[in-house]
CSV table of C-alpha atoms in Angstrom, one decimal:
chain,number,residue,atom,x,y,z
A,30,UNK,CA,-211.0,-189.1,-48.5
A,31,UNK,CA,-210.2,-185.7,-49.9
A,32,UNK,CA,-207.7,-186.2,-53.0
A,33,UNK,CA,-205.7,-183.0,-54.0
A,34,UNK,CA,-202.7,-182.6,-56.5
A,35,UNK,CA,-200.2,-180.1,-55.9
A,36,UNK,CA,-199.0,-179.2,-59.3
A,37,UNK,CA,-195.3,-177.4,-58.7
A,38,UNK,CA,-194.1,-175.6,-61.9
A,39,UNK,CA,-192.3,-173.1,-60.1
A,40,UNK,CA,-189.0,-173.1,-61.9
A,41,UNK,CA,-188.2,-169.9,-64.0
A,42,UNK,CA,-186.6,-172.1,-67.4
A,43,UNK,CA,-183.3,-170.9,-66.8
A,44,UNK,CA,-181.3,-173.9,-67.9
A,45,UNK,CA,-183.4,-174.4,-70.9
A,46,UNK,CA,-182.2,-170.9,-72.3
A,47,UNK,CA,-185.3,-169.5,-72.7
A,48,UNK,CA,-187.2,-166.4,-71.7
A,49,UNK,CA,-190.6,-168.4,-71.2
A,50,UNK,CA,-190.6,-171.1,-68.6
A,51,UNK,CA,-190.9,-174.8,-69.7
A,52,UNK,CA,-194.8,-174.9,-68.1
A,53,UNK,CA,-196.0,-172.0,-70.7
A,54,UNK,CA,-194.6,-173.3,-74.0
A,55,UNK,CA,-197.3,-174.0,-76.2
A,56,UNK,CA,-197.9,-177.7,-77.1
A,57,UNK,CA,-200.7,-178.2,-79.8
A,58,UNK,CA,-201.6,-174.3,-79.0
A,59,UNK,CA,-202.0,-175.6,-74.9
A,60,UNK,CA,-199.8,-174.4,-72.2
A,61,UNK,CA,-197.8,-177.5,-71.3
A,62,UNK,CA,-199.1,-177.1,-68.0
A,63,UNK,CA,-202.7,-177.6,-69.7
A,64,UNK,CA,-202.2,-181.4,-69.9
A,65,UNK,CA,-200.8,-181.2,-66.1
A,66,UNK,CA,-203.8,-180.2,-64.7
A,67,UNK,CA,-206.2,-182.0,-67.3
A,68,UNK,CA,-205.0,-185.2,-66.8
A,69,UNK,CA,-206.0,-184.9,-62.8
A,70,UNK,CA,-209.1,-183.2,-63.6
A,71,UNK,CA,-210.0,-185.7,-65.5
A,72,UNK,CA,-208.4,-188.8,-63.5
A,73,UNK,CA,-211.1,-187.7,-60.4
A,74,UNK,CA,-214.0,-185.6,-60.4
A,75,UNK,CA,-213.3,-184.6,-56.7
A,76,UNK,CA,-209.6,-184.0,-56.7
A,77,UNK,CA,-208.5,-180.2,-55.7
A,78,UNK,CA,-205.5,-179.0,-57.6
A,79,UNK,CA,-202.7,-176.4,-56.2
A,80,UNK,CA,-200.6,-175.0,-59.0
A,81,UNK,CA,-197.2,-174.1,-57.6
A,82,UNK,CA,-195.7,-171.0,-59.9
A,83,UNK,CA,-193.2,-168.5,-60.1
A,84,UNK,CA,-194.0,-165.4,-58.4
A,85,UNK,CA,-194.0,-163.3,-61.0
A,86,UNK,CA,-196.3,-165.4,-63.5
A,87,UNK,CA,-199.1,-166.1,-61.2
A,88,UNK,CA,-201.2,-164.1,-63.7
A,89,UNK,CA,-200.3,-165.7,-66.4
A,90,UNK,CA,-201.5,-168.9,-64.5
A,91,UNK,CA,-204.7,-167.8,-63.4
A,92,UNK,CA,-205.4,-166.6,-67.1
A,93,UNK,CA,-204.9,-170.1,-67.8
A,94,UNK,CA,-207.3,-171.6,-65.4
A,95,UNK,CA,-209.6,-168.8,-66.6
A,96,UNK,CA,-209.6,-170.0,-70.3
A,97,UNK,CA,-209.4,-174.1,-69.9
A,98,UNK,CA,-210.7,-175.1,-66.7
A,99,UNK,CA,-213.5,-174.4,-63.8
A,100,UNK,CA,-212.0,-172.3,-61.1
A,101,UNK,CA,-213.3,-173.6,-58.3
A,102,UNK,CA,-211.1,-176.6,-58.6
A,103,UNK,CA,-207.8,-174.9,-58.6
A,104,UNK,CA,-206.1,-172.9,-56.3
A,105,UNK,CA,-202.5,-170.8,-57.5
A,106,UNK,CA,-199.8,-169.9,-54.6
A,107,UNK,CA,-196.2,-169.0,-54.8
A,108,UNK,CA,-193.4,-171.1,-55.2
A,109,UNK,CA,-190.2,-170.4,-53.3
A,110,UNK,CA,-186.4,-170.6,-54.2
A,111,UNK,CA,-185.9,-174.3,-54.1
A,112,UNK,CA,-188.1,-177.1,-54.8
A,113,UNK,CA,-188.9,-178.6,-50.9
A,114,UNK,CA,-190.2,-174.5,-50.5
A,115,UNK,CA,-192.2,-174.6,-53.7
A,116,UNK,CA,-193.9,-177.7,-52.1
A,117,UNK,CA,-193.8,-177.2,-49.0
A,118,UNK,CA,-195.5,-173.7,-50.3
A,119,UNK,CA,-198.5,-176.1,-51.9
A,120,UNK,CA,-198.5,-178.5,-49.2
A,121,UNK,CA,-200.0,-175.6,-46.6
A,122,UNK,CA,-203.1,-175.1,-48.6
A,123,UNK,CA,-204.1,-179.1,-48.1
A,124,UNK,CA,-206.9,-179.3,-45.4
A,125,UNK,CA,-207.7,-182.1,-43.4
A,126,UNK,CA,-207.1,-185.9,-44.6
A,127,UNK,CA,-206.2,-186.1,-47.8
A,128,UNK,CA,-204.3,-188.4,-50.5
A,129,UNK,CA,-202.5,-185.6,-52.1
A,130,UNK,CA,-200.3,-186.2,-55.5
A,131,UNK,CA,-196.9,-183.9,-55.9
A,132,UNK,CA,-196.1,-183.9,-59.8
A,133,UNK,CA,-193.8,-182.0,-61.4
A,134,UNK,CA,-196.0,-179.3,-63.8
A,135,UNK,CA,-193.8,-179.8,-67.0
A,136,UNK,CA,-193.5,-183.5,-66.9
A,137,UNK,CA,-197.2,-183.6,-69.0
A,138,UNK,CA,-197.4,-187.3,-70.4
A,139,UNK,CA,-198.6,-188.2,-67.0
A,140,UNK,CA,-201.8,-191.1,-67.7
A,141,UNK,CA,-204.7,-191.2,-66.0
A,142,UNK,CA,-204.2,-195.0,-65.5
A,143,UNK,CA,-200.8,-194.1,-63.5
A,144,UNK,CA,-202.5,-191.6,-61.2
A,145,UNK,CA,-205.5,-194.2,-60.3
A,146,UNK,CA,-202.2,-196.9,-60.0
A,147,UNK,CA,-200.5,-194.5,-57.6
A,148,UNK,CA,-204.1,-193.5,-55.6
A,149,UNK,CA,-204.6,-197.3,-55.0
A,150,UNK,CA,-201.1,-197.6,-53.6
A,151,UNK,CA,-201.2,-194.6,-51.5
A,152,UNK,CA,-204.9,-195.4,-50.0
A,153,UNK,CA,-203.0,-199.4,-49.3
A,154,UNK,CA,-199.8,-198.8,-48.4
A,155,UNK,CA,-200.0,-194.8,-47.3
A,156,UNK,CA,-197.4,-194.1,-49.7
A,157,UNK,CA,-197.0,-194.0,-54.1
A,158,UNK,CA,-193.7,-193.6,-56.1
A,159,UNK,CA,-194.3,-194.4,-59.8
């Protein structure tokens, strides 16, 4: 079964106050949308990951896969104004059968244990809420 996460960091920081969204603060020198997409990578060796971003920092996205990770795993596209478009946005990429993850991009202390928890539960049940 094709596994893919869809990664949605689309939000633009606004209530934080800052100028630089939440996913590209640096934590220990990383993007906090490093650990994201690391801890997937490195949760399944076959999973597919969409990154969900603002419009206007695609590139800064992409020069992030560039420098940490093997592009042929990850795929960028636009998010929308709300949330259920940012997904829904990510969602269209998915081919064919698939167990696909939705996680929230800034929310980075993510385990690889809980992702293999919520794969076993989604491949039993058809459905995963951690």
């Amino acid at each position: 079964m094709n596994k893919y996460a869809v990664i949605v960091a689309g939000g633009s920081g606004t209530r934080m106050g800052g100028t630089t969204p939440k996913q590209f603060l640096l934590v220990n020198n990383k993007p906090v949308l490093y650990y994201s997409i690391q801890t997937f990578l490195n949760a399944f060796a076959d999973i597919q990951i969409i990154l969900v971003l603002p419009v206007d920092y695609t590139d800064m996205g992409q020069e992030i896969i560039d420098a940490y990770f093997d592009e042929e795993k990850i795929r960028i596209t636009a998010g929308g104004d709300t949330r259920f478009q940012s997904v829904k946005n990510g969602l269209q990429l998915v081919q064919d059968d698939s167990i696909i993850f939705v996680h929230d991009g800034v929310r980075c202390l993510l385990t690889e244990n809980l992702i293999h928890r919520c794969y076993a539960s989604a491949v039993e049940t058809g459905t995963a809420i951690p």
